[in-house]
Amino acid sequence: MISALKKQKDRGEELKSIYKPEFYRIQSEEGRKRLEDLLSSHKDIFVHDEIFGQLKELVKSLHPTIKIPKDEYPQYVERHLNGTDIDEYGVWVYYPWSRRLVHMLDKDEFIYLRTAANRHKITKEEMEILATKKVGVIGLSVGQSVSVTIAMERGCGELRLADFDTLELNNLNRIRTGVKNLGLYKVVSVAREIAEIDPFFKVEIYKEGITTDNIDEFFTKGGKLDAVIDECDGVDVKILCRMKAKELQVPVLMEASDRGTLDVERFDLEPNRPIIHGWLEHLTLDFDVLSNLKTAEQKLPYILPIAGMDTLSPRMKASMVEIEQTLTTWPQLATAVTLGGALTADTCRRMFLNQFTDSGRYFVDLEEIIPETNKKDTTLVFDPEPMLTNDEIQASINSTPAALKAADYVPTQDEVNKMLEAAVRAPSAGNNQPWQWFFKDGVMYLFHEKGRTKSFGDYKDIASRLSLGTSLENLELACYDLNIKPNINYLPLGVDNKLVATIIFEKDKKNNNLYQPENLFKTVYKRETNRNLGERLPIAEEKYNLIADAVASVEGAEFHYKTAPEDLDKLAAIMGASERLRLLHEEGHFEFYEKEVRWNDEHSKTTGDGIDIGTVDVTPAEVVGLKMVKDPRVVKLLAEWGGGKALEQMGRKAIAAASSVGLITMPEFNALNYLKGGRAVQRMWLTANANGISIQPMLAAPLHFARLIHGNGEGMPDFMKNEFVELRKEFLELFPNVEHKGEIFLFRLCIAREPEIKSYRYPISKVLTNL
């Protein structure tokens, strides 16, 4: 049995490249002899003889004005045969790959009858024009649907098919073929399918795909192509075929299997038209360079303009985020491929008949054309916190106890400006700069501007308190440099109390309790968040001691850190997952994209806040991923699918390049501890930077832990809450002594190159009001 199977398998291999049928016209002696030889040498041939039915259809079509009675059809057929034996009429067509012998009308009558239902949607004269056209199809997924549809309509006279790939099982969700064709070249499979529909249709195949060696032949052998349909995956071939098409003035069509996207470039009418509508003009289009693009990073600048990232459907965007996570490549559906075949074939026909002369990108989006009218709008609207008003400010100042606003010394405007220049250089969550300063009668008032900071991550304003503390630290260091002593009075920090502190000044005095003010002030304007990855290099123990001393100089503050690789790997997983969950939360997602991320320098300069994506050591592919996820519909899908693991990558990479991860705690979770803890954070940061150590906050985990622990996960969907519960357990295994404390600041320490791009700040005129 095994040997018999092997023999049959070997025979199947011999037939793998055959795609053209054999014709036997037995009216001649030679033809009859050939057919007899075929039948005698192949005993397993299946014979299909439905010639009478075809003749019946033919005579009916030839006499449209006569309603032929059923019993009279034999007479009409006999007259049409005109003495020819019915067995000899027409042609016998043998399909070697299926061992089927089919009796059918010969070419002219076959074509006439098979396309009879085209009339008059396609006229006889138009059919004659189409019969002269040659179409090249590159890529046989959508290309299969296009090719078969064109052949069915006889939308051209010749098809040239190019694809180097073979059929695999996962192609069968969109390519109409059978499992018997697995392992077959796609071009052979499509050519066979066309031959079984129309054995007279001319098809040539290029099973090596398109290369620099055969592209001229593909375009010109047997006559120049009249259109090219690009459905290939390779960036290099997409561009190569367009370069050749432009050179030869051949139009190019491309269908993208998403939202019914159809691209048309009429190089025949616009010979100077830039390829891909000019969207690649800023890139190198040399094929030697293109053919050596190996990685996704290298290909991405070319893929994006071709794909049209901004016009992809939400499901396609979400799916692309899942590539190399839960998918190996982008998805394609049979419905989209079938629609794409129809759109492309129809447009190609109209183009040949001079009924369509434009270039452009078009959409036949069925979800927009046939929408769900009862669909509820589930988009959340996030009401912004109102900005502070002068009346609100004045009321807070008026209600402040007199002892907290009795000025001993009134700083000059120049001194005030110098204080604020330092204060605004402090770090803040997402660079949201929560401070609003007011100066009146020699007293400085620090307010929390909630209009800038309201966010899901800022539970109980803890991130804002931390940032306000760093700003106070900078202000006090500037005062020391000015030989002025600030007396800082912290106000009760309730939910509704936006006045954080008052500062009364004394001249020619210095706060001798301040931690290393001279050394730290030198670093205030050099301090920076460094998101460059750097290397995992060891940091000397004495430098950790310096950082610990700086933190401990604030009463109750403690510095904890981890350096063991296995601990850092666990922290990378925790931080990566926390970043993912933050972005999968609707409000967190909104805040990240609307308040935090800035896509370029101009964007950053215009807003004066947020984080320039250029300050983050990300690859082009990661930037694309972030842009894909900008659409809230994409995030909703990822959350529903339990996906989005790719969103962890940046956080994981940051820790993979870290020397250590640090955590600053205060004795309890309360507003004042976060404010004072902010001062400890700034002392740590300035000390670390002064000693060549870079710092990057990693706050997604502790901020959401705070909401989980102290707010019972309020506002978190179940999947998010449940995962944070598990992450919290893992975190406490690494830092077992911090439970019940205020976990002020989690950060990575690393040795990295200095950032080239700095974050902008609001001008002092925006954050300081003199009353």
PDB file of C-alpha atoms in Angstrom, residues 340-554:
ATOM      1  CA  GLY A 340     -11.622  43.467  -3.974  1.00  0.00           C
ATOM      2  CA  GLY A 341     -11.667  41.180  -6.978  1.00  0.00           C
ATOM      3  CA  ALA A 342     -14.941  42.707  -8.156  1.00  0.00           C
ATOM      4  CA  LEU A 343     -13.818  46.311  -7.580  1.00  0.00           C
ATOM      5  CA  THR A 344     -10.527  45.828  -9.387  1.00  0.00           C
ATOM      6  CA  ALA A 345     -11.949  43.869 -12.314  1.00  0.00           C
ATOM      7  CA  ASP A 346     -14.771  46.365 -12.775  1.00  0.00           C
ATOM      8  CA  THR A 347     -12.430  49.379 -12.640  1.00  0.00           C
ATOM      9  CA  CYS A 348      -9.963  47.722 -14.993  1.00  0.00           C
ATOM     10  CA  ARG A 349     -12.734  47.058 -17.546  1.00  0.00           C
ATOM     11  CA  ARG A 350     -14.043  50.625 -17.363  1.00  0.00           C
ATOM     12  CA  MET A 351     -10.504  51.913 -17.702  1.00  0.00           C
ATOM     13  CA  PHE A 352      -9.972  49.875 -20.897  1.00  0.00           C
ATOM     14  CA  LEU A 353     -13.234  51.186 -22.311  1.00  0.00           C
ATOM     15  CA  ASN A 354     -12.295  54.790 -21.521  1.00  0.00           C
ATOM     16  CA  GLN A 355     -15.101  55.029 -18.975  1.00  0.00           C
ATOM     17  CA  PHE A 356     -12.739  55.809 -16.105  1.00  0.00           C
ATOM     18  CA  THR A 357      -9.706  58.072 -16.489  1.00  0.00           C
ATOM     19  CA  ASP A 358      -8.794  59.157 -12.966  1.00  0.00           C
ATOM     20  CA  SER A 359      -6.033  58.336 -10.515  1.00  0.00           C
ATOM     21  CA  GLY A 360      -6.502  58.174  -6.779  1.00  0.00           C
ATOM     22  CA  ARG A 361      -7.369  56.087  -3.753  1.00  0.00           C
ATOM     23  CA  TYR A 362     -10.987  55.052  -3.369  1.00  0.00           C
ATOM     24  CA  PHE A 363     -13.034  53.310  -0.673  1.00  0.00           C
ATOM     25  CA  VAL A 364     -16.064  51.068  -0.907  1.00  0.00           C
ATOM     26  CA  ASP A 365     -16.476  50.574   2.833  1.00  0.00           C
ATOM     27  CA  LEU A 366     -19.470  48.299   3.371  1.00  0.00           C
ATOM     28  CA  GLU A 367     -19.690  49.162   7.066  1.00  0.00           C
ATOM     29  CA  GLU A 368     -20.175  52.809   6.112  1.00  0.00           C
ATOM     30  CA  ILE A 369     -22.434  52.117   3.139  1.00  0.00           C
ATOM     31  CA  ILE A 370     -24.562  49.595   5.065  1.00  0.00           C
ATOM     32  CA  PRO A 371     -24.213  50.842   8.654  1.00  0.00           C
ATOM     33  CA  GLU A 372     -25.735  49.531  11.837  1.00  0.00           C
ATOM     34  CA  THR A 373     -28.184  52.367  12.511  1.00  0.00           C
ATOM     35  CA  ASN A 374     -29.124  51.094  15.990  1.00  0.00           C
ATOM     36  CA  LYS A 375     -25.545  51.014  17.187  1.00  0.00           C
ATOM     37  CA  LYS A 376     -25.110  52.952  20.401  1.00  0.00           C
ATOM     38  CA  ASP A 377     -22.313  55.488  20.673  1.00  0.00           C
ATOM     39  CA  THR A 378     -20.215  54.153  23.542  1.00  0.00           C
ATOM     40  CA  THR A 379     -17.526  56.822  23.260  1.00  0.00           C
ATOM     41  CA  LEU A 380     -16.820  58.245  26.685  1.00  0.00           C
ATOM     42  CA  VAL A 381     -16.781  62.002  27.105  1.00  0.00           C
ATOM     43  CA  PHE A 382     -14.274  63.170  29.665  1.00  0.00           C
ATOM     44  CA  ASP A 383     -15.260  66.468  31.215  1.00  0.00           C
ATOM     45  CA  PRO A 384     -12.235  68.662  31.837  1.00  0.00           C
ATOM     46  CA  GLU A 385     -11.646  70.201  35.228  1.00  0.00           C
ATOM     47  CA  PRO A 386     -12.276  73.955  35.050  1.00  0.00           C
ATOM     48  CA  MET A 387      -9.199  76.146  35.263  1.00  0.00           C
ATOM     49  CA  LEU A 388      -8.622  78.295  38.336  1.00  0.00           C
ATOM     50  CA  THR A 389     -10.428  81.626  38.291  1.00  0.00           C
ATOM     51  CA  ASN A 390      -9.220  84.893  39.854  1.00  0.00           C
ATOM     52  CA  ASP A 391     -12.232  84.874  42.167  1.00  0.00           C
ATOM     53  CA  GLU A 392     -11.380  81.357  43.330  1.00  0.00           C
ATOM     54  CA  ILE A 393      -7.753  82.337  43.882  1.00  0.00           C
ATOM     55  CA  GLN A 394      -8.644  85.498  45.761  1.00  0.00           C
ATOM     56  CA  ALA A 395     -11.114  83.624  47.966  1.00  0.00           C
ATOM     57  CA  SER A 396      -8.442  81.066  48.900  1.00  0.00           C
ATOM     58  CA  ILE A 397      -5.916  83.805  49.689  1.00  0.00           C
ATOM     59  CA  ASN A 398      -8.447  85.746  51.768  1.00  0.00           C
ATOM     60  CA  SER A 399      -9.280  82.671  53.834  1.00  0.00           C
ATOM     61  CA  THR A 400      -5.614  81.905  54.544  1.00  0.00           C
ATOM     62  CA  PRO A 401      -4.632  82.618  58.176  1.00  0.00           C
ATOM     63  CA  ALA A 402      -2.838  85.948  58.541  1.00  0.00           C
ATOM     64  CA  ALA A 403       0.227  84.317  60.058  1.00  0.00           C
ATOM     65  CA  LEU A 404       0.775  82.356  56.842  1.00  0.00           C
ATOM     66  CA  LYS A 405       0.811  85.469  54.676  1.00  0.00           C
ATOM     67  CA  ALA A 406       2.664  88.009  56.772  1.00  0.00           C
ATOM     68  CA  ALA A 407       5.627  89.032  54.630  1.00  0.00           C
ATOM     69  CA  ASP A 408       8.966  89.689  56.304  1.00  0.00           C
ATOM     70  CA  TYR A 409      10.713  90.515  53.041  1.00  0.00           C
ATOM     71  CA  VAL A 410       9.262  91.359  49.643  1.00  0.00           C
ATOM     72  CA  PRO A 411      11.453  89.866  46.895  1.00  0.00           C
ATOM     73  CA  THR A 412      12.073  91.953  43.822  1.00  0.00           C
ATOM     74  CA  GLN A 413      10.450  90.972  40.544  1.00  0.00           C
ATOM     75  CA  ASP A 414      13.855  89.837  39.302  1.00  0.00           C
ATOM     76  CA  GLU A 415      14.255  87.584  42.347  1.00  0.00           C
ATOM     77  CA  VAL A 416      10.738  86.199  41.886  1.00  0.00           C
ATOM     78  CA  ASN A 417      11.508  85.425  38.252  1.00  0.00           C
ATOM     79  CA  LYS A 418      14.711  83.593  39.205  1.00  0.00           C
ATOM     80  CA  MET A 419      12.823  81.527  41.756  1.00  0.00           C
ATOM     81  CA  LEU A 420      10.165  80.603  39.209  1.00  0.00           C
ATOM     82  CA  GLU A 421      12.717  79.841  36.485  1.00  0.00           C
ATOM     83  CA  ALA A 422      13.998  77.092  38.762  1.00  0.00           C
ATOM     84  CA  ALA A 423      10.577  76.004  39.990  1.00  0.00           C
ATOM     85  CA  VAL A 424       9.179  75.401  36.502  1.00  0.00           C
ATOM     86  CA  ARG A 425      12.154  73.234  35.580  1.00  0.00           C
ATOM     87  CA  ALA A 426      10.879  70.574  37.971  1.00  0.00           C
ATOM     88  CA  PRO A 427       9.606  67.262  36.576  1.00  0.00           C
ATOM     89  CA  SER A 428       5.898  66.421  36.490  1.00  0.00           C
ATOM     90  CA  ALA A 429       3.762  63.477  35.434  1.00  0.00           C
ATOM     91  CA  GLY A 430       3.499  63.584  31.648  1.00  0.00           C
ATOM     92  CA  ASN A 431       5.074  67.050  31.865  1.00  0.00           C
ATOM     93  CA  ASN A 432       1.635  68.408  32.785  1.00  0.00           C
ATOM     94  CA  GLN A 433       3.120  71.147  35.046  1.00  0.00           C
ATOM     95  CA  PRO A 434       0.434  71.298  37.755  1.00  0.00           C
ATOM     96  CA  TRP A 435       1.769  74.434  39.412  1.00  0.00           C
ATOM     97  CA  GLN A 436       0.174  77.866  39.344  1.00  0.00           C
ATOM     98  CA  TRP A 437       2.020  80.530  41.300  1.00  0.00           C
ATOM     99  CA  PHE A 438       0.600  83.803  42.617  1.00  0.00           C
ATOM    100  CA  PHE A 439       2.642  86.573  44.159  1.00  0.00           C
ATOM    101  CA  LYS A 440       0.958  89.202  46.291  1.00  0.00           C
ATOM    102  CA  ASP A 441       2.244  91.545  48.963  1.00  0.00           C
ATOM    103  CA  GLY A 442       5.543  89.703  49.229  1.00  0.00           C
ATOM    104  CA  VAL A 443       3.923  86.281  49.690  1.00  0.00           C
ATOM    105  CA  MET A 444       4.125  83.451  47.145  1.00  0.00           C
ATOM    106  CA  TYR A 445       1.110  81.169  46.861  1.00  0.00           C
ATOM    107  CA  LEU A 446       1.355  77.762  45.206  1.00  0.00           C
ATOM    108  CA  PHE A 447      -1.883  76.431  43.740  1.00  0.00           C
ATOM    109  CA  HIS A 448      -2.652  73.105  42.156  1.00  0.00           C
ATOM    110  CA  GLU A 449      -4.027  73.818  38.657  1.00  0.00           C
ATOM    111  CA  LYS A 450      -6.331  70.825  38.307  1.00  0.00           C
ATOM    112  CA  GLY A 451      -7.401  71.998  34.884  1.00  0.00           C
ATOM    113  CA  ARG A 452      -4.087  70.616  33.618  1.00  0.00           C
ATOM    114  CA  THR A 453      -3.821  67.451  35.671  1.00  0.00           C
ATOM    115  CA  LYS A 454      -7.188  65.718  36.010  1.00  0.00           C
ATOM    116  CA  SER A 455      -6.556  62.131  34.941  1.00  0.00           C
ATOM    117  CA  PHE A 456      -7.390  58.538  35.753  1.00  0.00           C
ATOM    118  CA  GLY A 457      -3.791  57.919  36.799  1.00  0.00           C
ATOM    119  CA  ASP A 458      -3.737  60.855  39.226  1.00  0.00           C
ATOM    120  CA  TYR A 459      -5.769  59.117  41.897  1.00  0.00           C
ATOM    121  CA  LYS A 460      -6.404  61.460  44.849  1.00  0.00           C
ATOM    122  CA  ASP A 461      -4.049  63.939  43.106  1.00  0.00           C
ATOM    123  CA  ILE A 462      -1.014  61.943  44.251  1.00  0.00           C
ATOM    124  CA  ALA A 463       0.968  62.431  41.033  1.00  0.00           C
ATOM    125  CA  SER A 464       0.220  66.150  41.122  1.00  0.00           C
ATOM    126  CA  ARG A 465       1.264  66.429  44.782  1.00  0.00           C
ATOM    127  CA  LEU A 466       4.517  64.696  43.963  1.00  0.00           C
ATOM    128  CA  SER A 467       5.195  67.149  41.100  1.00  0.00           C
ATOM    129  CA  LEU A 468       4.307  70.167  43.244  1.00  0.00           C
ATOM    130  CA  GLY A 469       6.825  68.909  45.808  1.00  0.00           C
ATOM    131  CA  THR A 470       9.595  68.752  43.188  1.00  0.00           C
ATOM    132  CA  SER A 471       8.768  72.331  42.180  1.00  0.00           C
ATOM    133  CA  LEU A 472       8.924  73.537  45.789  1.00  0.00           C
ATOM    134  CA  GLU A 473      12.332  71.901  46.153  1.00  0.00           C
ATOM    135  CA  ASN A 474      13.640  73.741  43.106  1.00  0.00           C
ATOM    136  CA  LEU A 475      12.226  77.045  44.351  1.00  0.00           C
ATOM    137  CA  GLU A 476      13.924  76.637  47.715  1.00  0.00           C
ATOM    138  CA  LEU A 477      17.253  75.827  46.037  1.00  0.00           C
ATOM    139  CA  ALA A 478      16.944  79.005  43.953  1.00  0.00           C
ATOM    140  CA  CYS A 479      16.184  80.985  47.104  1.00  0.00           C
ATOM    141  CA  TYR A 480      19.354  79.627  48.720  1.00  0.00           C
ATOM    142  CA  ASP A 481      21.334  80.838  45.725  1.00  0.00           C
ATOM    143  CA  LEU A 482      19.688  84.284  46.103  1.00  0.00           C
ATOM    144  CA  ASN A 483      20.543  84.395  49.841  1.00  0.00           C
ATOM    145  CA  ILE A 484      16.847  84.326  50.709  1.00  0.00           C
ATOM    146  CA  LYS A 485      15.210  82.004  53.174  1.00  0.00           C
ATOM    147  CA  PRO A 486      11.725  80.757  52.193  1.00  0.00           C
ATOM    148  CA  ASN A 487       9.423  79.705  54.979  1.00  0.00           C
ATOM    149  CA  ILE A 488       7.123  77.138  53.383  1.00  0.00           C
ATOM    150  CA  ASN A 489       3.756  76.609  55.012  1.00  0.00           C
ATOM    151  CA  TYR A 490       1.837  73.578  53.808  1.00  0.00           C
ATOM    152  CA  LEU A 491      -1.928  74.046  53.700  1.00  0.00           C
ATOM    153  CA  PRO A 492      -4.458  71.327  54.547  1.00  0.00           C
ATOM    154  CA  LEU A 493      -4.570  69.233  51.407  1.00  0.00           C
ATOM    155  CA  GLY A 494      -8.209  68.305  51.013  1.00  0.00           C
ATOM    156  CA  VAL A 495      -9.851  67.223  47.784  1.00  0.00           C
ATOM    157  CA  ASP A 496     -11.286  70.683  47.113  1.00  0.00           C
ATOM    158  CA  ASN A 497      -8.423  72.747  48.469  1.00  0.00           C
ATOM    159  CA  LYS A 498      -6.275  73.818  45.548  1.00  0.00           C
ATOM    160  CA  LEU A 499      -4.014  76.104  47.579  1.00  0.00           C
ATOM    161  CA  VAL A 500      -1.030  73.912  48.416  1.00  0.00           C
ATOM    162  CA  ALA A 501       1.394  76.208  50.229  1.00  0.00           C
ATOM    163  CA  THR A 502       2.305  79.774  51.062  1.00  0.00           C
ATOM    164  CA  ILE A 503       5.912  80.948  51.101  1.00  0.00           C
ATOM    165  CA  ILE A 504       7.098  83.874  53.206  1.00  0.00           C
ATOM    166  CA  PHE A 505      10.620  85.163  52.573  1.00  0.00           C
ATOM    167  CA  GLU A 506      13.431  86.390  54.806  1.00  0.00           C
ATOM    168  CA  LYS A 507      16.338  88.334  53.314  1.00  0.00           C
ATOM    169  CA  ASP A 508      20.027  87.589  53.912  1.00  0.00           C
ATOM    170  CA  LYS A 509      19.260  84.265  55.478  1.00  0.00           C
ATOM    171  CA  LYS A 510      19.719  80.731  54.272  1.00  0.00           C
ATOM    172  CA  ASN A 511      17.991  77.512  55.206  1.00  0.00           C
ATOM    173  CA  ASN A 512      20.878  75.629  56.675  1.00  0.00           C
ATOM    174  CA  ASN A 513      18.709  72.521  56.973  1.00  0.00           C
ATOM    175  CA  LEU A 514      18.463  72.263  53.192  1.00  0.00           C
ATOM    176  CA  TYR A 515      20.217  69.190  51.771  1.00  0.00           C
ATOM    177  CA  GLN A 516      23.433  70.120  49.888  1.00  0.00           C
ATOM    178  CA  PRO A 517      21.844  73.217  48.330  1.00  0.00           C
ATOM    179  CA  GLU A 518      24.951  74.468  46.541  1.00  0.00           C
ATOM    180  CA  ASN A 519      25.637  71.151  44.834  1.00  0.00           C
ATOM    181  CA  LEU A 520      22.033  70.456  43.926  1.00  0.00           C
ATOM    182  CA  PHE A 521      21.273  73.936  42.594  1.00  0.00           C
ATOM    183  CA  LYS A 522      24.043  73.507  40.036  1.00  0.00           C
ATOM    184  CA  THR A 523      22.096  70.592  38.596  1.00  0.00           C
ATOM    185  CA  VAL A 524      18.603  72.144  38.565  1.00  0.00           C
ATOM    186  CA  TYR A 525      18.916  73.358  34.967  1.00  0.00           C
ATOM    187  CA  LYS A 526      20.797  70.248  33.835  1.00  0.00           C
ATOM    188  CA  ARG A 527      18.366  67.755  35.353  1.00  0.00           C
ATOM    189  CA  GLU A 528      16.448  65.816  32.764  1.00  0.00           C
ATOM    190  CA  THR A 529      14.356  62.751  32.199  1.00  0.00           C
ATOM    191  CA  ASN A 530      16.443  60.382  30.120  1.00  0.00           C
ATOM    192  CA  ARG A 531      14.371  57.898  28.122  1.00  0.00           C
ATOM    193  CA  ASN A 532      17.310  56.731  26.014  1.00  0.00           C
ATOM    194  CA  LEU A 533      17.781  53.043  26.576  1.00  0.00           C
ATOM    195  CA  GLY A 534      21.435  52.998  27.520  1.00  0.00           C
ATOM    196  CA  GLU A 535      23.174  49.858  28.743  1.00  0.00           C
ATOM    197  CA  ARG A 536      22.789  47.661  31.772  1.00  0.00           C
ATOM    198  CA  LEU A 537      26.015  48.753  33.403  1.00  0.00           C
ATOM    199  CA  PRO A 538      26.727  48.436  37.139  1.00  0.00           C
ATOM    200  CA  ILE A 539      26.487  51.561  39.281  1.00  0.00           C
ATOM    201  CA  ALA A 540      29.024  51.931  42.084  1.00  0.00           C
ATOM    202  CA  GLU A 541      27.695  51.224  45.549  1.00  0.00           C
ATOM    203  CA  GLU A 542      28.881  54.609  46.813  1.00  0.00           C
ATOM    204  CA  LYS A 543      26.605  56.309  44.294  1.00  0.00           C
ATOM    205  CA  TYR A 544      23.625  54.348  45.575  1.00  0.00           C
ATOM    206  CA  ASN A 545      24.620  55.526  49.058  1.00  0.00           C
ATOM    207  CA  LEU A 546      24.645  59.151  47.889  1.00  0.00           C
ATOM    208  CA  ILE A 547      21.153  58.713  46.444  1.00  0.00           C
ATOM    209  CA  ALA A 548      19.927  57.029  49.631  1.00  0.00           C
ATOM    210  CA  ASP A 549      21.301  59.913  51.729  1.00  0.00           C
ATOM    211  CA  ALA A 550      19.589  62.475  49.514  1.00  0.00           C
ATOM    212  CA  VAL A 551      16.253  60.670  49.858  1.00  0.00           C
ATOM    213  CA  ALA A 552      16.636  60.155  53.613  1.00  0.00           C
ATOM    214  CA  SER A 553      17.249  63.902  54.102  1.00  0.00           C
ATOM    215  CA  VAL A 554      13.447  64.235  53.847  1.00  0.00           C
TER     216      VAL A 554
END
